[in-house]
Coordinates of C-alpha atoms and ligand atoms in Angstrom, one line a residue:
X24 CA -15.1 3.8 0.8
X25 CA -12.4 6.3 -0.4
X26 CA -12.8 8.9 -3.2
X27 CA -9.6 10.1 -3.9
X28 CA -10.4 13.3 -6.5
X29 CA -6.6 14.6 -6.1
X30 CA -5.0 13.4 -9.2
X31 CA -3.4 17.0 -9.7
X32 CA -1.6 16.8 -6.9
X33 CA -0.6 13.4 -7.1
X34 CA -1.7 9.5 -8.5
X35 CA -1.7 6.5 -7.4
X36 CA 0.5 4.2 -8.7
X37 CA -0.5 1.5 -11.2
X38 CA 0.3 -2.1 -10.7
X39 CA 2.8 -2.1 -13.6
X40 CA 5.0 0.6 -11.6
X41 CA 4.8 -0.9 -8.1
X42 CA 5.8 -3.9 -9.4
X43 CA 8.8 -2.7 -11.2
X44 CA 9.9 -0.8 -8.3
X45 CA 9.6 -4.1 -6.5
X46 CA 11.5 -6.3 -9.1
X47 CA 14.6 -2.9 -9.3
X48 CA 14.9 -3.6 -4.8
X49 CA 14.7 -7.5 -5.2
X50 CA 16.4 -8.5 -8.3
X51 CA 17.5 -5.3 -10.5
X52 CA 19.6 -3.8 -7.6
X53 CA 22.8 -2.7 -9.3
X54 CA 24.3 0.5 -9.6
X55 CA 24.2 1.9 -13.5
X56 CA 27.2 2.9 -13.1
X57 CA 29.0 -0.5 -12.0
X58 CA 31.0 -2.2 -15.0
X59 CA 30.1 -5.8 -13.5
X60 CA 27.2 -8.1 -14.9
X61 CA 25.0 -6.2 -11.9
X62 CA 25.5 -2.9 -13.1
X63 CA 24.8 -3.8 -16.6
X64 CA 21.8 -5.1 -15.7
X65 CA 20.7 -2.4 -14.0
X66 CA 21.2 -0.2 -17.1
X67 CA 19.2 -1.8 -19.2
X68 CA 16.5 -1.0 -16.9
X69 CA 17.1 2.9 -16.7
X70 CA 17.6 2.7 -20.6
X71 CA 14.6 0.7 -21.2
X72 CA 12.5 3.2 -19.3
X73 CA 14.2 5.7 -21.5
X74 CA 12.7 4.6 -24.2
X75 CA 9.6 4.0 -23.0
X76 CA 9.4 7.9 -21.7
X77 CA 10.7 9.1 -24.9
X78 CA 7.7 6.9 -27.4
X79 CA 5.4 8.1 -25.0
X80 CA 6.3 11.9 -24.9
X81 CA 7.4 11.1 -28.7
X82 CA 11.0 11.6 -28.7
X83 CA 14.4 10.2 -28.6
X84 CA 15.1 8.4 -25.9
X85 CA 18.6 10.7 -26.4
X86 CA 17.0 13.7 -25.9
X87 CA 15.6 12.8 -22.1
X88 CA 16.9 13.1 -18.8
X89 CA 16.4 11.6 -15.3
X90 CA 15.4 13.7 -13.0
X91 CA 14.1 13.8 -9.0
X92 CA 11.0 15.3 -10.6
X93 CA 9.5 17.9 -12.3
X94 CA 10.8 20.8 -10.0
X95 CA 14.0 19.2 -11.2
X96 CA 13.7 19.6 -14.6
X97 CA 12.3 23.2 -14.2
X98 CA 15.5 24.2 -12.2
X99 CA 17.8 22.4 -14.4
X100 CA 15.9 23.9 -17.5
X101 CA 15.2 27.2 -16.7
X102 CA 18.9 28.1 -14.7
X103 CA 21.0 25.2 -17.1
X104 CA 19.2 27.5 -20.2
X105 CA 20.0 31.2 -18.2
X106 CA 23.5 29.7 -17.3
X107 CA 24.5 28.9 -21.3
X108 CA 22.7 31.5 -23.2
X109 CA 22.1 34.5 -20.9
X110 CA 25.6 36.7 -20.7
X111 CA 24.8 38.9 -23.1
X112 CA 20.6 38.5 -23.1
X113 CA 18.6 38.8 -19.8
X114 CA 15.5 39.1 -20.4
X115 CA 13.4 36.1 -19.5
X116 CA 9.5 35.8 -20.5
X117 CA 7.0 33.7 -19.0
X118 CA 3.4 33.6 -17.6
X119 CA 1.8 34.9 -14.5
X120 CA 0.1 31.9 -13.7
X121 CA 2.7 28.8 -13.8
X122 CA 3.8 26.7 -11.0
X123 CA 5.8 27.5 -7.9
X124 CA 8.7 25.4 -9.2
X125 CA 8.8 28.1 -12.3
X126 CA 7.8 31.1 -10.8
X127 CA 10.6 30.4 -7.9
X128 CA 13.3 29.6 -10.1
X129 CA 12.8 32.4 -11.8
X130 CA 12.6 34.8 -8.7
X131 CA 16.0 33.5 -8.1
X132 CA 17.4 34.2 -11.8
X133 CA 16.0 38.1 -11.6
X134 CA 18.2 38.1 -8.1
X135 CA 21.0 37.7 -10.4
X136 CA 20.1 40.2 -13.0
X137 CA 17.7 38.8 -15.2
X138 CA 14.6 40.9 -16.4
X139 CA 11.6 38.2 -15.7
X140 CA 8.1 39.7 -17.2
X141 CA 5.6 37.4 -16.2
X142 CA 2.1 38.0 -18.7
X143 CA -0.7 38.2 -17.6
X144 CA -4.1 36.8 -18.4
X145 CA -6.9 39.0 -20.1
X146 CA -10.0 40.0 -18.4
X147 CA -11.6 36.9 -19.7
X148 CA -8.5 34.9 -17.9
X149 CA -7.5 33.5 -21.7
X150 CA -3.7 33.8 -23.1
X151 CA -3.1 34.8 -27.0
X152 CA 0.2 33.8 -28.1
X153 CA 0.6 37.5 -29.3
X154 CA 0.5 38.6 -25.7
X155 CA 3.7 36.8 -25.1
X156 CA 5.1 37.9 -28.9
X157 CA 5.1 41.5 -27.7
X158 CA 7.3 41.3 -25.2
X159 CA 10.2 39.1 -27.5
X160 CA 13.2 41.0 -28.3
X161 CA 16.7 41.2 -29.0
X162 CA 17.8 41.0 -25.2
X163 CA 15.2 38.1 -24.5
X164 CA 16.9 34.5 -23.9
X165 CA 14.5 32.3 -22.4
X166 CA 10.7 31.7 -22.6
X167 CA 8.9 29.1 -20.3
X168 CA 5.2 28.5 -20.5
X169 CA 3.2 26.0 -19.1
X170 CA 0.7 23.5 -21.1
X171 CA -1.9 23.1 -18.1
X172 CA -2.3 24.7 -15.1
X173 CA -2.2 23.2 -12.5
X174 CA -5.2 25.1 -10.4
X175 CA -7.8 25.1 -13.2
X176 CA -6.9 23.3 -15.8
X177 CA -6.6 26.1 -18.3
X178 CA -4.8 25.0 -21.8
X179 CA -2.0 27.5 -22.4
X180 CA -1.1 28.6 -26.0
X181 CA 1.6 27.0 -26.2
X182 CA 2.0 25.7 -29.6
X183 CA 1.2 29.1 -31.3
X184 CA 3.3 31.0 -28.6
X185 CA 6.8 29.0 -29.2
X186 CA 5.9 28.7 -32.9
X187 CA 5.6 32.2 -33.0
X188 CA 8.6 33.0 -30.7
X189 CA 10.6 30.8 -32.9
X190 CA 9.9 32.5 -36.1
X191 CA 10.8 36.2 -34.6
X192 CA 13.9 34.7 -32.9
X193 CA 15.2 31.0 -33.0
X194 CA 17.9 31.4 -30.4
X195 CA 15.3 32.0 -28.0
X196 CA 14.8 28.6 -25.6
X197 CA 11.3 27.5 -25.6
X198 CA 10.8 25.8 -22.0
X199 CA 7.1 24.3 -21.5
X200 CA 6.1 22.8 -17.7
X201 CA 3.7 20.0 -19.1
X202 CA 3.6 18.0 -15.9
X203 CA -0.2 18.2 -15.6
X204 CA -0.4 17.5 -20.1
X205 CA 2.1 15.0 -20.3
X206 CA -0.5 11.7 -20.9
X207 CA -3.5 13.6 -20.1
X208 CA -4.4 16.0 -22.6
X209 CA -3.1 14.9 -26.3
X210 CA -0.9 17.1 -27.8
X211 CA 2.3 16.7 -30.0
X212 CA 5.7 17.3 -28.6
X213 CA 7.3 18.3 -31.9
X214 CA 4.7 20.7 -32.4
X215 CA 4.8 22.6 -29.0
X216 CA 8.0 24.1 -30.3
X217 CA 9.9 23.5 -27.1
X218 CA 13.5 23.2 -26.9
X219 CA 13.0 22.0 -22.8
X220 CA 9.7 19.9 -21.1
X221 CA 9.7 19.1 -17.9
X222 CA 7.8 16.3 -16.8
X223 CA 7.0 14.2 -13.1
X224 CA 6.5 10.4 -12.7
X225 CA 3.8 11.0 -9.7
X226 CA 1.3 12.6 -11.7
X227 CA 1.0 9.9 -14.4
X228 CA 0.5 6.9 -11.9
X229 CA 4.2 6.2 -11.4
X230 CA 6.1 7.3 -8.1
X231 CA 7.2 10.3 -6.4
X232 CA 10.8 11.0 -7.2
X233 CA 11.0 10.6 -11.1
X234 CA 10.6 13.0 -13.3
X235 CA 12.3 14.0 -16.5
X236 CA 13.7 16.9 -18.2
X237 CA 13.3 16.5 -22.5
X238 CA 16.4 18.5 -24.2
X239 CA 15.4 18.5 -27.8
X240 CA 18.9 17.1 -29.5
X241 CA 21.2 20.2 -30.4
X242 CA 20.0 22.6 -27.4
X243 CA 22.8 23.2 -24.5
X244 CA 22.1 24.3 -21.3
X245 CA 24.9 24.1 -18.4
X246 CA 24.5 21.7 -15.2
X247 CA 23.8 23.1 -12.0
X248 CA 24.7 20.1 -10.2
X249 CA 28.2 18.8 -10.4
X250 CA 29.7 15.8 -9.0
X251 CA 29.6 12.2 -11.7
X252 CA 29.0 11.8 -14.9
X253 CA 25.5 10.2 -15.0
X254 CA 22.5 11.7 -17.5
X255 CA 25.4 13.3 -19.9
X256 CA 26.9 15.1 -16.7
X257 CA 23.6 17.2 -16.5
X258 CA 22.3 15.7 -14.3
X259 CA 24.8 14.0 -11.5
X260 CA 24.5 11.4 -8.9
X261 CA 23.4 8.0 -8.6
X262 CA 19.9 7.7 -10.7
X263 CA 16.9 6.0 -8.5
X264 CA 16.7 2.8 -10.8
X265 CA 13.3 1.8 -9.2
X266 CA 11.6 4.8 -9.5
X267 CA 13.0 5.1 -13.1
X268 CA 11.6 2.3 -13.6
X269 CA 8.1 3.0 -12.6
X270 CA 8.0 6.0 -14.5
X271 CA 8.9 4.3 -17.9
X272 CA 6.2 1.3 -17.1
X273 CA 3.3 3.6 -15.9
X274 CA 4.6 6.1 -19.2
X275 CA 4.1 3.1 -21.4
X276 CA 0.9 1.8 -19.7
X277 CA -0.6 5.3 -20.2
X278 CA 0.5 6.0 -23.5
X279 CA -2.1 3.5 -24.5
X280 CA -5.1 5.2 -23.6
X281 CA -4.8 9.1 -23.6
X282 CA -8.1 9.2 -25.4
X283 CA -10.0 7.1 -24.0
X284 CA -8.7 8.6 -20.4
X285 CA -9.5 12.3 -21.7
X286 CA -12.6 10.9 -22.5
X287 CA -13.8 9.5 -19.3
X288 CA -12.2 12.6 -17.7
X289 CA -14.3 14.7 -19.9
X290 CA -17.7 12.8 -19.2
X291 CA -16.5 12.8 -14.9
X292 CA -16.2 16.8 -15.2
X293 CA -19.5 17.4 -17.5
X294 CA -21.4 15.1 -14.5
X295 CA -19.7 17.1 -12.0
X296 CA -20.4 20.4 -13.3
X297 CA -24.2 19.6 -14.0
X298 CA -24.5 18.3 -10.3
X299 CA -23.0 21.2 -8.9
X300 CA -25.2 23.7 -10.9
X301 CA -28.3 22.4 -9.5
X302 CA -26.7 23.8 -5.9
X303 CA -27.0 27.2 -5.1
X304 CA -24.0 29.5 -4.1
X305 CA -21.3 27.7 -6.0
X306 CA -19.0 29.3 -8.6
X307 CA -17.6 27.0 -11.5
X308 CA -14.6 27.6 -13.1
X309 CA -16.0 26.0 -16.5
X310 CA -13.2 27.0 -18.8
X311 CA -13.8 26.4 -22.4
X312 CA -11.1 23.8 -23.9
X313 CA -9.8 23.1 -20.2
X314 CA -8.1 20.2 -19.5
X315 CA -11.0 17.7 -18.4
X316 CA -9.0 16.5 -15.7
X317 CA -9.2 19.4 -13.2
X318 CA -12.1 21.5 -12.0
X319 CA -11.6 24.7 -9.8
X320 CA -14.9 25.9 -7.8
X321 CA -15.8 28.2 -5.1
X322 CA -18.3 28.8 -2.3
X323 CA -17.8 32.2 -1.3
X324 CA -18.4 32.2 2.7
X325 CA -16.8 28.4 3.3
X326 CA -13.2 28.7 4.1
X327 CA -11.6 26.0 1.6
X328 CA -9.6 24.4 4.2
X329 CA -12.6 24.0 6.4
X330 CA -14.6 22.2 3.6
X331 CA -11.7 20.0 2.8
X332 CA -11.6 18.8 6.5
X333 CA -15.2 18.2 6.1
X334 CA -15.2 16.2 3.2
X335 CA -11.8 14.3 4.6
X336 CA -14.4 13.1 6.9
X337 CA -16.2 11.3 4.5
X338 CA -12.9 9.9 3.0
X339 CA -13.6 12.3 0.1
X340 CA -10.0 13.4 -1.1
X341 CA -9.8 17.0 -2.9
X342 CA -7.2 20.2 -2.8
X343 CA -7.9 23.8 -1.8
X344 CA -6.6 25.5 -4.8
X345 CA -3.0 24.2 -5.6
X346 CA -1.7 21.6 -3.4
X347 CA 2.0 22.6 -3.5
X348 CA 0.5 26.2 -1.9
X349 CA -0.6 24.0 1.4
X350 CA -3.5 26.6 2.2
X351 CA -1.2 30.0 1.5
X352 CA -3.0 31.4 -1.9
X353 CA -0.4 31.2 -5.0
X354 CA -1.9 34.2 -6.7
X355 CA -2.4 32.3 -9.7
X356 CA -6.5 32.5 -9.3
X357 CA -5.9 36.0 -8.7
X358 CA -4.4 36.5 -11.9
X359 CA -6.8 34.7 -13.5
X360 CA -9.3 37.1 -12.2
X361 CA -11.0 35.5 -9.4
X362 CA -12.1 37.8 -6.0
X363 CA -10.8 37.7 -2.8
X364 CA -13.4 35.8 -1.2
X365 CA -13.5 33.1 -3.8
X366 CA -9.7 32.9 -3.7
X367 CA -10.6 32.1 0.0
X368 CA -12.9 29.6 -1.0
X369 CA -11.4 27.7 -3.8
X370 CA -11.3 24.2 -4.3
X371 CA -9.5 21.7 -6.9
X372 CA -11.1 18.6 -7.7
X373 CA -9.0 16.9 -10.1
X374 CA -9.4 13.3 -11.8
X375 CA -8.0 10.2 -13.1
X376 CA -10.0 7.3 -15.2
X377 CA -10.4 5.2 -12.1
X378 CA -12.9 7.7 -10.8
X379 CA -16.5 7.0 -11.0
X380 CA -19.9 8.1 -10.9
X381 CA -20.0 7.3 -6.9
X382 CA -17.3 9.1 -6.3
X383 CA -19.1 12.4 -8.1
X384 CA -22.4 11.4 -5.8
X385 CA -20.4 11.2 -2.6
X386 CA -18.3 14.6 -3.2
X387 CA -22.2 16.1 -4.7
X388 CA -23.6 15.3 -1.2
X389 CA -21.2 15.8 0.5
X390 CA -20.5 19.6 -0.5
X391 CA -24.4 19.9 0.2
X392 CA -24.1 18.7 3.7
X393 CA -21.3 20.8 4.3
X394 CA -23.1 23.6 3.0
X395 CA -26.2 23.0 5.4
X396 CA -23.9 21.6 8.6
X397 CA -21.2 24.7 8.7
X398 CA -21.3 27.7 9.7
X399 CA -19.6 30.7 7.4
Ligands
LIG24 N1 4.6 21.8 -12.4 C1 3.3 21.6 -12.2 C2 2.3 22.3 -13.2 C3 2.8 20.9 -11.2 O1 1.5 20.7 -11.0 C4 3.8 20.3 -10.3 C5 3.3 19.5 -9.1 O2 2.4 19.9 -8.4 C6 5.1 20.5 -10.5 C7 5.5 21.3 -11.6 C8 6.2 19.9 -9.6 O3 6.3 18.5 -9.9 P1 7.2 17.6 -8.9 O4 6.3 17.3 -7.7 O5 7.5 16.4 -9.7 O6 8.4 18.3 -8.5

């Protein structure tokens, strides 16, 4: 039996999205673009699933975009926002501890003369929106915070941050990364402050290949692709109907039951935790207010990738730290405080409300065998 505890890295698909990918190949194949019956049709899908986005991040469908997927909407946010508002400000403030697609984009933007200063954590690995405050001035264009990271689940300040960043400057764009929030951890969009959220279909049950950017209605930021006209010319080329299409069915399926998902979440994580602290020689990363979804551990002396192999054995699914960093170490652990040697050791289990009790036993176990069978 499988025990897939991955859900940070990616989801499976829900019936709802597989089967409207299915009915945009067979039936719903036109191109949005077409001016024929075909096209229209086709349309009505992409704006359907617009609006079904939009109620469940809780905005206008207008003020959404189609993306490829989060790193998208992160590249089209962060260098569309740098591209219209940075000529005469460069200075760009973010986190130490956000996602390769922002931390990347970003390198990229300080190649071409932006000042990036990238905050870091406290010695008790929290945030305080006055850390970021500090660093606001009259050269700073552009802040981008994520809501939950991606490694350990910390919740970021971001309400407080942009509210704060807002009230200092309100020319400043606010961009948040809530790929792993967006229908996992409740929050309010219109009270995170953010002029730009990026979000991704394939961490919220629909497919890979979909994501969305949200521009809140008055903000402009340039394209940095260029060919049609599609997505208000921000974001050109054909859109991917069918995976469109999954993401606004899984978005609406979801948006249904972000309580009661947190909740099960919540009560997976507590068993977890207490299972694991009757084991000796494993470090838990039990943030207070984390997201329930994700829990980061160690066990100093196991190389992470070797335990993952093990455990892939037993058809038990987990990350080593942050799957986008395939093995190589992202720093963002290090930032948070953690040692060398339980950097080497990390691992990310991470959850969705189809997990159960057996699959908690069988990863339990199986991090004891390992344990007893390996050699460190
Ligand atoms: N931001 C965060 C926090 C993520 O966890 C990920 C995916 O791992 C991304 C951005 C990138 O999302 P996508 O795979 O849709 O490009």
């Amino acid at each position: 039996m499988e025990h897939y505890l991955d859900n940070a890295a990616t989801t499976k698909p829900c019936a709802e999205a597989a089967e409207a990918v299915v009915r945009c190949m067979t039936e719903q194949y036109g191109n949005p673009s077409s001016l024929h019956r075909k096209g229209l049709e086709a349309q009505h899908v992409m704006e359907h699933a617009r609006q079904q986005v939009a109620a469940a991040l809780g905005c206008k469908a207008q003020e959404l975009l189609f993306t490829s997927g989060a790193t998208e909407s992160t590249n089209l946010a962060l260098r569309g926002a740098a591209a219209a508002h940075g000529r005469k400000r460069k200075k760009i403030i973010t986190s130490a501890v956000e996602h390769a697609s922002v931390r990347q984009t970003l390198a990229q933007l300080e190649q071409q003369g932006f000042t990036v200063v990238a905050v870091a954590p406290d010695a008790d690995g929290r945030y305080h929106a006055e850390d970021f405050l500090r660093e606001v001035d009259g050269n700073t264009c552009l802040i981008s915070m994520m809501l939950v990271n991606n490694e350990n689940g910390y919740r970021m300040p971001v309400e407080e941050t942009f509210r704060g960043v807002k009230r200092k400057d309100p020319e400043i764009l606010t961009h948040c990364d809530a790929v792993q929030g967006f229908l996992k951890v409740p929050f309010r969009t219109r009270s995170l402050n953010a002029d730009l959220i990026s979000l991704s279909g394939h961490k919220v049950h629909a497919l890979k290949g979909a994501g969305a950017l949200y521009l809140r209605q008055g903000v402009r930021i340039r394209p940095i692709l260029f060919g049609g006209h599609q997505e208000k010319s921000l974001r050109p080329g054909t859109e991917s109907v069918p995976l469109i299409a999954a993401f606004g069915a899984a978005a609406e399926k979801l948006s249904q039951t972000v309580q009661e998902r947190y909740e099960k979440a919540a009560q997976l994580r507590a068993s977890l935790i207490a299972q694991l602290r009757t084991m000796e020689g494993v470090l838990i990363r039990d943030i207070p207010d984390a997201s329930p979804y994700v829990l980061s551990i160690s066990m100093p002396g196991y190389r992470s990738e070797i335990i993952l192999h093990y455990l892939e054995q037993r058809e038990i699914y987990i990350s080593s730290g942050s799957a986008c960093s395939k093995g190589a170490s992202s720093g963002v652990l290090e930032a948070f405080g953690a040692k060398p040697a339980e950097v080497d050791s990390a691992l990310r289990i991470s959850f969705c409300a189809e997990n159960t009790e057996d699959d908690i036993a069988a990863l339990v176990q199986g991090l004891k065998d390992a344990r007893q069978g390996l050699v460190h």
